[in-house]
């Protein structure tokens, strides 16, 4: 998965392309490149490494009012200069950037080579400029050549191309996201809106099969066969400042700190007179549903565990399934099944595959996502937005909190429709205390001792996180975050499982972070004490007057609240522990090695 951008308009394109790529680096940062065109040839600049390295390599931004750019997460070929995009045809007249995977590239490459085309990279992408170049020899227009080229591709792609001597950008999408940005006198194309949000918030979410031509004073969208298509123009309600780092050293820290406002947005208008009111999902929406399957990956899976547990408490048959395991774990699925894709980006390939499989078996589908216009939002029968604002740091933080809250609200709608009940006996209290959650998160952020504890335990051998019930999902999330950005070994366990094997790993060099939600905490306390008896320092994450504070070696405090929200407050403390540990270890917090934010390959 990668990020692409294109721009055409007045003035030079290079600076806009480079800043746009910086906002797309969450999609990959193995290499970066741009190509611009100014009537005297297509100029390509690319290198392995991040966009900052590309900028440092460019003594002067090349001139040209149109161009394309790319930031890469390697799939075919290592992150070398040669494999960086843009790629060109043999003569260097056609330059292409691509996000996706061309599955039949080996066959196409062999055929092109046999006809004299010379290749310079290991990538699947490089066949595309060669194909466009070849079809240009016979096609009436370059647009027709692009259409023919994409018709020969199998797999997924969002591409943008520029051609020597032509005042146009050509683009197409199939299975990879592509958004058109419309400004007064310039057009943009990108994998995601933050790439051009500084310039415009007017967008068109392109559909699979769309072919786009941008010219200085017009844009044209056609289908695969060249028939004009009309797509609606949406206004994005994200603030450009949300997509930037502001005064912060890291996006992750900014995003942790922005959780109070993100949560306020998530909640706003969704509780009316003590009842949940989710837009587009009135009472009775799910009356035909008998089983709910949540499908998700990584952090979103941990948030989906909230949905599963709350529905089960209401007597609804619910499962959470790792999206990549859906085909083997789904069990019976039919039209009474609701498959809920929980995905921040809405573009995770495993999750999309799972809901497509569920839909193919007759299930109704619902996307719980942060990104309006994302593939999950468009493909699912319904969508609920978590409204967390753009998240750029690879480590998911504010979107976990907003997902869990959205799911807690959604499960009230589902429980009422499916079983006629509520998820919890004290649901009124739960909803009433939700209003306080943003302030409670603020309290945690202001008074956290996470940095001190991260420093104290920095030389540990492993880091364990335990919890029970909703606290278990928080323990898993705490461990994922820790390993993802510190590169240290961390594991999350259901509290009671510690003694069934993992206890063998416990020593005085393995701190145990124990999450207490205030509901059925006995198991966690007992198992934490057992680990402590084997030498492990125990950090209790709980309110000040919780009995665990007495026995723990250290304490991370959270405000008193309803047990459903306590886990989210504990998670904020654990996010801060991970952040500070990674910072103290000098890790590249926003861009952990080998990872990218949205994983669009299976
Ligand atoms: O965009 P998604 O929510 O579908 O992404 C799923 C996972 O790839 C993601 O949550 C990942 O685990 C996080 N980067 C972890 O912080």
Coordinates of C-alpha atoms and ligand atoms in Angstrom, one line a residue:
X1 CA 0.0 0.0 0.0
X2 CA 1.2 3.4 -0.9
X3 CA 0.1 7.0 -1.2
X4 CA -0.3 8.8 -4.5
X5 CA -1.0 12.4 -5.4
X6 CA -1.4 14.4 -8.6
X7 CA -1.9 18.1 -9.2
X8 CA -2.5 20.4 -12.2
X9 CA -3.2 24.1 -12.1
X10 CA -1.5 27.5 -12.1
X11 CA 2.1 27.8 -10.7
X12 CA 4.5 25.1 -9.9
X13 CA 3.3 21.8 -8.7
X14 CA 6.4 20.4 -6.9
X15 CA 6.0 22.0 -3.5
X16 CA 2.3 21.0 -3.3
X17 CA 3.2 17.5 -4.3
X18 CA 5.9 17.2 -1.7
X19 CA 3.7 18.6 1.2
X20 CA 0.8 16.4 0.0
X21 CA 3.1 13.4 0.2
X22 CA 4.1 14.3 3.7
X23 CA 0.5 14.0 4.7
X24 CA 0.2 10.6 3.0
X25 CA 3.3 9.1 4.6
X26 CA 1.1 7.2 7.0
X27 CA 0.4 5.0 4.0
X28 CA 4.1 4.0 3.6
X29 CA 7.5 5.6 3.9
X30 CA 10.0 3.2 2.2
X31 CA 10.7 5.6 -0.7
X32 CA 9.3 8.7 -2.3
X33 CA 9.2 10.4 -5.6
X34 CA 7.7 13.0 -7.8
X35 CA 7.5 13.7 -11.6
X36 CA 6.7 17.1 -13.0
X37 CA 6.1 18.2 -16.6
X38 CA 6.7 21.7 -18.0
X39 CA 6.8 21.1 -21.7
X40 CA 10.5 20.2 -21.8
X41 CA 10.3 16.6 -20.8
X42 CA 9.0 14.7 -17.8
X43 CA 11.4 15.2 -14.9
X44 CA 11.5 12.4 -12.3
X45 CA 13.0 12.8 -8.8
X46 CA 12.9 9.8 -6.5
X47 CA 14.9 8.0 -3.8
X48 CA 14.6 5.4 -1.1
X49 CA 13.6 6.8 2.3
X50 CA 11.1 9.3 3.5
X51 CA 9.8 12.4 1.8
X52 CA 12.2 14.5 3.9
X53 CA 15.1 12.7 2.3
X54 CA 13.6 13.4 -1.2
X55 CA 13.3 17.1 -0.3
X56 CA 16.8 17.2 1.0
X57 CA 17.9 15.7 -2.4
X58 CA 16.2 18.4 -4.4
X59 CA 18.4 21.5 -4.2
X60 CA 15.7 23.4 -6.1
X61 CA 12.1 22.4 -6.6
X62 CA 11.7 21.5 -10.3
X63 CA 9.3 23.7 -12.3
X64 CA 6.2 22.5 -14.0
X65 CA 2.5 23.2 -13.3
X66 CA 1.5 19.6 -13.3
X67 CA 2.9 16.5 -11.6
X68 CA 2.5 13.3 -9.8
X69 CA 3.9 12.0 -6.5
X70 CA 4.3 8.8 -4.5
X71 CA 5.2 7.5 -1.1
X72 CA 5.8 3.7 -0.9
X73 CA 5.2 0.7 1.3
X74 CA 7.1 -2.0 -0.5
X75 CA 5.4 -5.0 -1.9
X76 CA 7.3 -5.9 -5.1
X77 CA 11.0 -5.3 -4.6
X78 CA 12.9 -3.8 -1.8
X79 CA 12.9 -0.1 -0.9
X80 CA 15.6 1.0 -3.3
X81 CA 16.0 4.1 -5.5
X82 CA 15.2 2.1 -8.6
X83 CA 12.0 0.7 -7.1
X84 CA 10.8 4.1 -6.0
X85 CA 7.9 5.6 -8.0
X86 CA 7.3 7.3 -10.4
X87 CA 8.1 4.7 -13.0
X88 CA 8.5 5.6 -16.7
X89 CA 8.5 3.9 -20.1
X90 CA 11.8 3.2 -21.9
X91 CA 12.1 6.7 -23.4
X92 CA 11.0 8.4 -20.2
X93 CA 8.0 10.1 -21.8
X94 CA 5.3 8.6 -19.6
X95 CA 5.5 8.6 -15.8
X96 CA 3.2 6.7 -13.5
X97 CA 2.5 6.4 -9.8
X98 CA 0.5 3.5 -8.5
X99 CA -1.1 2.3 -5.3
X100 CA -2.2 -1.4 -5.4
X101 CA -1.0 -4.7 -6.7
X102 CA -0.8 -5.7 -10.4
X103 CA -1.3 -9.5 -10.2
X104 CA -0.5 -10.3 -13.9
X105 CA 2.6 -8.1 -14.1
X106 CA 5.1 -10.9 -14.7
X107 CA 3.3 -12.0 -17.8
X108 CA 2.8 -8.4 -19.0
X109 CA 6.5 -7.6 -18.3
X110 CA 7.8 -10.6 -20.2
X111 CA 5.6 -9.7 -23.2
X112 CA 6.7 -6.1 -23.1
X113 CA 10.4 -7.1 -22.8
X114 CA 10.0 -9.4 -25.8
X115 CA 8.9 -6.3 -27.7
X116 CA 11.9 -4.3 -26.7
X117 CA 10.8 -2.5 -23.6
X118 CA 13.6 -2.0 -21.1
X119 CA 12.8 -2.2 -17.4
X120 CA 14.7 -0.8 -14.5
X121 CA 12.9 -1.9 -11.4
X122 CA 11.5 -5.0 -9.6
X123 CA 8.1 -3.5 -9.3
X124 CA 4.7 -4.6 -10.7
X125 CA 4.0 -0.9 -11.4
X126 CA 6.6 -0.5 -14.1
X127 CA 4.5 -2.4 -16.7
X128 CA 1.9 0.5 -16.6
X129 CA 4.0 3.3 -18.3
X130 CA 5.3 0.8 -20.8
X131 CA 1.7 -0.3 -21.7
X132 CA 0.5 3.3 -22.0
X133 CA 3.5 4.1 -24.2
X134 CA 2.8 1.1 -26.5
X135 CA -0.9 1.8 -26.8
X136 CA -0.2 5.4 -27.6
X137 CA 1.3 4.3 -30.9
X138 CA -2.1 3.1 -32.1
X139 CA -4.7 4.8 -30.0
X140 CA -6.5 8.0 -31.1
X141 CA -5.6 9.8 -27.8
X142 CA -3.5 9.2 -24.7
X143 CA -6.8 8.9 -22.8
X144 CA -7.7 6.0 -25.0
X145 CA -4.2 4.5 -24.5
X146 CA -4.6 4.8 -20.7
X147 CA -8.0 3.1 -20.9
X148 CA -6.5 0.2 -23.0
X149 CA -3.6 -0.1 -20.6
X150 CA -5.8 -0.4 -17.5
X151 CA -8.0 -2.9 -19.3
X152 CA -5.1 -5.3 -19.5
X153 CA -4.3 -5.0 -15.7
X154 CA -5.5 -7.6 -13.2
X155 CA -5.4 -6.7 -9.5
X156 CA -5.9 -3.4 -7.8
X157 CA -4.8 0.1 -8.7
X158 CA -5.2 3.8 -8.3
X159 CA -2.8 5.3 -10.8
X160 CA -1.9 8.8 -12.0
X161 CA 0.2 9.5 -15.1
X162 CA 1.7 12.4 -16.9
X163 CA 3.0 12.4 -20.5
X164 CA 5.7 14.6 -22.1
X165 CA 4.2 17.5 -23.9
X166 CA 0.6 17.1 -22.7
X167 CA -1.1 19.5 -20.4
X168 CA -3.1 16.7 -18.6
X169 CA -3.0 14.2 -15.8
X170 CA -4.6 10.8 -16.5
X171 CA -5.8 8.6 -13.7
X172 CA -7.9 5.4 -13.0
X173 CA -9.0 3.4 -10.1
X174 CA -9.9 -0.2 -9.4
X175 CA -9.9 -1.5 -5.9
X176 CA -7.6 1.2 -4.4
X177 CA -8.8 4.6 -3.1
X178 CA -8.6 7.7 -5.2
X179 CA -10.2 11.1 -4.4
X180 CA -10.5 14.1 -6.7
X181 CA -10.0 17.5 -5.0
X182 CA -11.6 20.5 -6.6
X183 CA -10.1 24.0 -6.0
X184 CA -10.9 27.3 -7.8
X185 CA -8.1 26.9 -10.4
X186 CA -6.4 23.6 -9.7
X187 CA -7.4 20.0 -9.4
X188 CA -5.9 17.3 -7.2
X189 CA -6.0 13.5 -7.1
X190 CA -4.8 11.6 -4.1
X191 CA -5.2 8.3 -2.2
X192 CA -6.7 10.3 0.7
X193 CA -8.1 13.8 1.4
X194 CA -5.3 15.0 3.8
X195 CA -3.0 15.2 0.8
X196 CA -4.7 18.3 -0.4
X197 CA -6.8 19.4 2.5
X198 CA -4.7 22.6 2.9
X199 CA -6.0 23.6 -0.6
X200 CA -9.6 22.4 -0.8
X201 CA -12.3 20.5 1.0
X202 CA -14.4 19.9 -2.1
X203 CA -14.0 16.3 -3.1
X204 CA -15.3 13.6 -5.4
X205 CA -14.8 10.0 -4.2
X206 CA -14.1 8.1 -7.4
X207 CA -15.5 4.7 -8.0
X208 CA -14.0 1.5 -9.3
X209 CA -13.7 1.6 -13.1
X210 CA -13.5 5.4 -13.2
X211 CA -11.0 7.0 -15.6
X212 CA -10.2 10.7 -15.0
X213 CA -8.5 13.3 -17.1
X214 CA -7.5 16.6 -15.4
X215 CA -6.7 19.5 -17.7
X216 CA -5.9 23.0 -16.5
X217 CA -9.5 24.2 -16.9
X218 CA -11.6 21.1 -16.7
X219 CA -11.8 17.6 -15.4
X220 CA -13.6 14.6 -17.0
X221 CA -14.7 11.4 -15.4
X222 CA -15.7 8.4 -17.6
X223 CA -16.3 4.8 -17.0
X224 CA -14.2 1.9 -18.4
X225 CA -15.9 2.2 -21.8
X226 CA -15.4 6.0 -22.1
X227 CA -19.0 6.9 -21.2
X228 CA -19.2 10.1 -19.1
X229 CA -20.2 9.5 -15.5
X230 CA -21.4 12.0 -12.9
X231 CA -20.1 11.8 -9.4
X232 CA -21.4 14.0 -6.5
X233 CA -19.2 16.6 -5.0
X234 CA -18.8 16.3 -1.2
X235 CA -17.5 18.8 1.3
X236 CA -15.1 17.3 3.8
X237 CA -15.7 18.6 7.4
X238 CA -12.1 17.9 8.5
X239 CA -10.1 20.9 9.7
X240 CA -6.7 21.2 7.8
X241 CA -5.1 21.7 11.2
X242 CA -6.3 18.2 12.3
X243 CA -4.2 16.8 9.5
X244 CA -1.0 18.6 10.5
X245 CA 1.4 18.1 13.4
X246 CA 1.1 21.6 14.8
X247 CA 3.5 22.3 17.6
X248 CA 3.9 18.6 18.4
X249 CA 6.9 16.5 17.8
X250 CA 4.8 13.5 16.8
X251 CA 1.4 13.0 15.3
X252 CA 0.8 10.2 17.8
X253 CA 1.1 12.6 20.8
X254 CA -1.1 15.1 19.1
X255 CA -3.7 12.5 18.5
X256 CA -3.5 11.1 22.0
X257 CA -4.0 14.7 23.3
X258 CA -6.9 15.4 20.9
X259 CA -9.0 12.5 22.3
X260 CA -11.2 14.8 24.4
X261 CA -12.3 16.8 21.4
X262 CA -12.4 13.7 19.1
X263 CA -14.7 12.0 21.7
X264 CA -16.9 15.0 22.0
X265 CA -17.4 14.9 18.2
X266 CA -18.1 11.2 18.4
X267 CA -20.8 11.6 21.0
X268 CA -22.3 14.9 19.8
X269 CA -26.1 14.6 19.1
X270 CA -26.1 10.9 19.5
X271 CA -27.8 10.7 22.9
X272 CA -31.3 12.4 23.0
X273 CA -33.4 12.2 26.1
X274 CA -31.3 9.4 27.5
X275 CA -31.7 7.3 24.2
X276 CA -29.1 6.5 21.6
X277 CA -29.8 8.3 18.3
X278 CA -27.5 7.2 15.5
X279 CA -28.0 9.0 12.2
X280 CA -29.5 6.8 9.5
X281 CA -30.2 4.0 11.9
X282 CA -33.7 4.6 13.5
X283 CA -35.4 2.1 15.8
X284 CA -36.2 -1.1 14.0
X285 CA -33.4 -0.8 11.5
X286 CA -32.0 -4.2 12.6
X287 CA -35.3 -6.0 13.4
X288 CA -34.4 -8.8 11.0
X289 CA -31.0 -9.5 12.5
X290 CA -30.3 -12.5 14.6
X291 CA -26.5 -12.7 14.7
X292 CA -23.9 -10.0 14.7
X293 CA -20.4 -10.6 13.5
X294 CA -17.8 -8.0 14.0
X295 CA -14.8 -8.2 11.6
X296 CA -11.7 -6.2 12.1
X297 CA -7.9 -6.2 12.4
X298 CA -5.3 -4.9 14.9
X299 CA -6.5 -2.1 17.1
X300 CA -9.9 -2.1 15.4
X301 CA -10.3 -5.7 16.5
X302 CA -9.7 -4.7 20.1
X303 CA -12.4 -2.0 19.8
X304 CA -14.7 -4.5 18.2
X305 CA -14.3 -6.7 21.3
X306 CA -16.3 -3.9 23.0
X307 CA -19.1 -4.4 20.6
X308 CA -19.1 -8.2 21.0
X309 CA -19.1 -8.1 24.8
X310 CA -21.8 -5.5 25.1
X311 CA -24.1 -7.4 22.7
X312 CA -23.5 -10.7 24.5
X313 CA -24.5 -9.0 27.8
X314 CA -27.8 -8.1 26.1
X315 CA -28.3 -11.7 25.1
X316 CA -27.6 -11.1 21.4
X317 CA -25.7 -13.7 19.5
X318 CA -22.5 -11.9 18.7
X319 CA -19.0 -12.8 17.6
X320 CA -15.8 -10.9 16.9
X321 CA -13.7 -12.4 14.2
X322 CA -10.2 -11.4 13.0
X323 CA -10.9 -10.3 9.5
X324 CA -8.0 -12.3 8.0
X325 CA -9.5 -15.5 9.6
X326 CA -13.1 -14.8 8.5
X327 CA -13.3 -17.5 5.8
X328 CA -12.4 -20.2 8.3
X329 CA -14.1 -18.8 11.5
X330 CA -17.4 -17.3 10.3
X331 CA -19.6 -20.4 10.7
X332 CA -23.1 -20.2 9.3
X333 CA -24.0 -16.9 7.7
X334 CA -27.3 -15.9 6.1
X335 CA -29.6 -13.0 5.6
X336 CA -30.2 -12.8 9.4
X337 CA -26.5 -12.1 9.9
X338 CA -25.2 -8.6 10.3
X339 CA -21.5 -8.3 9.5
X340 CA -20.0 -5.2 11.0
X341 CA -16.7 -4.0 9.6
X342 CA -14.8 -2.0 12.2
X343 CA -12.1 -0.2 10.3
X344 CA -10.6 3.3 10.9
X345 CA -9.4 3.7 7.4
X346 CA -12.2 1.8 5.7
X347 CA -9.5 0.4 3.3
X348 CA -8.0 -2.6 5.1
X349 CA -7.9 -5.4 2.6
X350 CA -8.5 -8.2 5.1
X351 CA -11.6 -6.4 6.5
X352 CA -13.0 -5.6 3.1
X353 CA -12.5 -9.2 2.0
X354 CA -14.4 -10.4 5.1
X355 CA -17.4 -8.2 4.5
X356 CA -17.4 -9.1 0.8
X357 CA -17.4 -12.8 1.8
X358 CA -20.2 -12.2 4.4
X359 CA -22.2 -10.2 1.8
X360 CA -21.7 -13.0 -0.8
X361 CA -23.3 -15.4 1.7
X362 CA -26.3 -13.2 2.2
X363 CA -25.3 -11.2 5.2
X364 CA -26.3 -7.5 5.6
X365 CA -23.2 -5.3 6.1
X366 CA -22.4 -2.2 8.2
X367 CA -19.2 -0.2 8.2
X368 CA -18.0 1.5 11.4
X369 CA -15.3 3.8 10.1
X370 CA -13.6 7.1 10.4
X371 CA -13.3 7.9 6.7
X372 CA -16.2 9.2 4.7
X373 CA -16.1 7.8 1.2
X374 CA -13.8 5.0 2.1
X375 CA -14.3 1.6 0.4
X376 CA -15.9 0.1 3.5
X377 CA -18.3 3.0 3.8
X378 CA -19.3 2.8 0.2
X379 CA -19.5 -1.0 -0.1
X380 CA -21.4 -1.8 3.1
X381 CA -25.2 -1.5 3.2
X382 CA -24.9 1.1 6.0
X383 CA -22.2 3.1 7.5
X384 CA -21.7 4.7 10.9
X385 CA -18.9 7.2 11.3
X386 CA -16.7 7.4 14.4
X387 CA -16.0 11.1 13.7
X388 CA -12.5 11.1 15.3
X389 CA -11.0 13.4 12.6
X390 CA -7.9 12.5 10.6
X391 CA -5.4 10.2 12.3
X392 CA -2.0 10.3 10.7
X393 CA 0.3 8.4 13.2
X394 CA 0.6 4.8 12.3
X395 CA -0.3 3.8 15.8
X396 CA -4.1 4.1 16.2
X397 CA -5.0 6.1 19.3
X398 CA -7.9 8.4 19.2
X399 CA -9.7 6.2 16.7
X400 CA -9.7 3.3 19.1
X401 CA -11.4 5.5 21.7
X402 CA -13.9 6.8 19.2
X403 CA -14.5 3.3 17.8
X404 CA -15.2 1.8 21.2
X405 CA -17.7 4.6 22.0
X406 CA -19.4 4.4 18.7
X407 CA -19.7 0.6 19.1
X408 CA -21.1 1.0 22.7
X409 CA -23.8 3.3 21.2
X410 CA -24.4 1.1 18.2
X411 CA -24.9 -1.9 20.4
X412 CA -27.7 -0.2 22.2
X413 CA -29.5 0.2 18.9
X414 CA -28.8 -3.4 18.0
X415 CA -29.8 -4.8 21.4
X416 CA -33.1 -2.9 21.3
X417 CA -33.8 -4.1 17.8
X418 CA -32.6 -7.7 18.0
X419 CA -33.4 -8.8 21.6
X420 CA -35.7 -6.0 22.7
X421 CA -33.4 -5.3 25.6
X422 CA -30.5 -3.1 26.7
X423 CA -26.9 -4.1 26.8
X424 CA -26.6 -3.4 30.5
X425 CA -29.0 -3.0 33.4
X426 CA -27.6 0.4 34.3
X427 CA -27.6 1.7 30.7
X428 CA -29.0 5.1 31.8
X429 CA -26.0 5.6 34.0
X430 CA -23.6 4.4 31.3
X431 CA -25.0 6.9 28.8
X432 CA -25.1 9.7 31.4
X433 CA -21.4 9.1 32.4
X434 CA -20.5 9.0 28.7
X435 CA -21.1 12.8 28.6
X436 CA -18.2 13.1 31.1
X437 CA -15.8 11.0 29.2
X438 CA -14.0 13.8 27.3
X439 CA -13.4 15.6 30.6
X440 CA -12.2 12.5 32.2
X441 CA -9.7 11.9 29.4
X442 CA -8.5 15.4 29.8
X443 CA -7.9 14.7 33.6
X444 CA -5.8 11.7 32.7
X445 CA -3.8 13.6 30.1
X446 CA -3.1 16.4 32.6
X447 CA -2.0 14.3 35.5
X448 CA -0.5 11.2 34.0
X449 CA 2.6 9.7 35.6
X450 CA 3.1 7.5 32.5
X451 CA 6.4 9.1 31.6
X452 CA 7.9 8.5 35.0
X453 CA 6.8 4.8 34.9
X454 CA 8.0 4.4 31.3
X455 CA 11.5 5.6 32.4
X456 CA 11.5 3.4 35.5
X457 CA 10.7 0.2 33.5
X458 CA 12.7 1.1 30.4
X459 CA 15.3 -1.7 30.8
X460 CA 12.7 -4.4 31.2
X461 CA 12.9 -7.7 29.4
X462 CA 9.2 -7.9 28.4
X463 CA 6.0 -6.0 29.2
X464 CA 2.8 -7.8 30.1
X465 CA -0.7 -6.3 30.1
X466 CA -3.6 -8.1 31.8
X467 CA -7.3 -7.4 32.2
X468 CA -10.7 -9.1 32.5
X469 CA -13.9 -8.5 30.5
X470 CA -13.6 -5.2 28.7
X471 CA -10.3 -4.8 30.5
X472 CA -9.0 -7.7 28.5
X473 CA -9.5 -5.9 25.2
X474 CA -7.6 -2.9 26.7
X475 CA -4.8 -5.2 27.8
X476 CA -4.5 -6.5 24.2
X477 CA -4.5 -3.0 22.9
X478 CA -2.0 -1.8 25.4
X479 CA 0.4 -4.6 24.4
X480 CA -0.1 -4.0 20.6
X481 CA 0.6 -0.3 21.0
X482 CA 3.7 -1.0 23.1
X483 CA 5.3 -3.5 20.7
X484 CA 4.3 -1.5 17.6
X485 CA 6.2 1.7 18.6
X486 CA 8.9 0.6 21.1
X487 CA 10.0 -2.6 19.3
X488 CA 10.1 -4.2 22.8
X489 CA 8.4 -7.5 23.5
X490 CA 4.9 -7.0 25.0
X491 CA 2.0 -9.3 25.3
X492 CA -1.6 -8.9 26.5
X493 CA -3.4 -11.6 28.4
X494 CA -6.8 -12.3 29.9
X495 CA -5.9 -12.0 33.6
X496 CA -6.9 -15.5 34.4
X497 CA -4.7 -16.9 31.6
X498 CA -1.4 -15.8 33.1
X499 CA -1.1 -18.9 35.2
X500 CA -1.8 -21.2 32.3
X501 CA 1.7 -20.7 30.7
X502 CA 2.8 -17.1 30.5
X503 CA 3.7 -17.1 34.2
X504 CA 6.8 -19.0 33.2
X505 CA 8.1 -15.8 31.6
X506 CA 7.5 -13.7 34.7
X507 CA 10.5 -12.3 36.5
X508 CA 11.5 -9.1 38.2
X509 CA 12.3 -7.8 34.7
X510 CA 8.7 -8.2 33.4
X511 CA 6.4 -5.4 34.6
X512 CA 2.7 -6.3 34.6
X513 CA 0.3 -3.5 33.7
X514 CA -3.1 -4.6 35.2
X515 CA -6.2 -2.9 33.9
X516 CA -9.1 -2.6 36.4
X517 CA -12.4 -1.4 35.1
X518 CA -14.4 -1.5 38.3
X519 CA -16.4 -4.6 37.2
X520 CA -15.5 -8.1 38.4
X521 CA -11.9 -7.0 39.1
X522 CA -11.1 -9.9 41.5
X523 CA -9.5 -12.1 38.9
X524 CA -7.1 -9.4 37.7
X525 CA -6.1 -8.5 41.3
X526 CA -5.5 -12.1 42.2
X527 CA -3.5 -12.9 39.1
X528 CA -1.5 -9.7 39.4
X529 CA -0.6 -10.6 43.0
X530 CA 0.5 -14.1 41.8
X531 CA 2.8 -12.5 39.2
X532 CA 4.1 -10.1 41.9
X533 CA 4.9 -13.1 44.1
X534 CA 7.2 -14.3 41.3
X535 CA 9.0 -10.9 41.3
X536 CA 7.1 -9.0 38.7
X537 CA 6.5 -5.3 39.5
X538 CA 2.7 -4.6 39.2
X539 CA 1.4 -1.3 37.8
X540 CA -2.3 -1.0 38.7
X541 CA -4.3 1.2 36.2
X542 CA -7.4 2.1 38.2
X543 CA -9.0 4.9 40.3
X544 CA -7.2 6.1 43.4
X545 CA -9.4 4.4 45.8
X546 CA -9.4 1.0 44.1
X547 CA -8.2 -1.8 46.4
X548 CA -5.5 -2.8 43.8
X549 CA -3.6 0.4 44.6
X550 CA -2.8 -1.0 48.1
X551 CA -1.0 -4.0 46.7
X552 CA 0.5 -2.7 43.5
X553 CA 4.1 -1.5 43.1
X554 CA 3.0 1.5 41.1
X555 CA -0.2 3.2 40.1
X556 CA -1.6 5.0 37.0
X557 CA -4.7 6.8 38.1
X558 CA -8.0 7.2 36.2
X559 CA -11.1 9.0 37.3
X560 CA -14.1 7.1 38.7
X561 CA -16.6 6.3 36.0
X562 CA -18.8 3.6 34.6
X563 CA -16.9 0.3 34.0
X564 CA -17.6 0.5 30.3
X565 CA -15.6 3.8 30.0
X566 CA -13.0 3.0 32.7
X567 CA -11.2 0.7 30.2
X568 CA -10.9 3.6 27.7
X569 CA -9.4 5.8 30.4
X570 CA -6.9 3.1 31.3
X571 CA -6.1 2.8 27.6
X572 CA -5.2 6.5 27.5
X573 CA -2.7 5.9 30.3
X574 CA -1.3 2.9 28.4
X575 CA -1.0 4.9 25.2
X576 CA 1.1 7.4 27.1
X577 CA 3.3 4.7 28.6
X578 CA 4.0 3.4 25.1
X579 CA 4.5 6.8 23.7
X580 CA 7.1 7.8 26.4
X581 CA 8.9 4.5 26.3
X582 CA 9.3 4.8 22.5
X583 CA 10.4 8.4 22.8
X584 CA 13.0 7.5 25.5
X585 CA 14.2 4.7 23.2
X586 CA 14.5 7.1 20.3
X587 CA 12.1 5.2 18.1
X588 CA 10.5 6.8 15.0
X589 CA 7.1 7.0 16.7
X590 CA 4.9 8.0 13.8
X591 CA 6.5 5.6 11.4
X592 CA 7.4 2.4 13.0
X593 CA 9.6 0.1 11.0
X594 CA 7.9 -2.3 8.5
X595 CA 4.4 -0.9 9.1
X596 CA 2.0 1.4 7.4
X597 CA -1.3 2.8 8.6
X598 CA -3.7 1.3 6.3
X599 CA -2.9 -2.2 5.1
X600 CA -4.4 -2.6 1.7
X601 CA -2.8 -5.9 0.9
X602 CA -3.9 -9.3 2.2
Ligands
LIG1 O1 -7.8 1.0 9.2 P1 -8.1 -0.1 10.1 O2 -8.7 0.2 11.4 O3 -8.8 -1.2 9.4 O4 -6.7 -0.8 10.5 C1 -6.5 -2.0 11.2 C2 -5.2 -2.2 11.7 O5 -4.2 -2.3 10.7 C3 -4.7 -1.1 12.6 O6 -5.7 -0.9 13.7 C4 -3.4 -1.3 13.3 O7 -3.4 -2.5 14.1 C5 -2.9 -0.1 14.0 N1 -2.0 0.7 13.3 C6 -2.3 -0.4 15.3 O8 -1.9 0.8 16.0

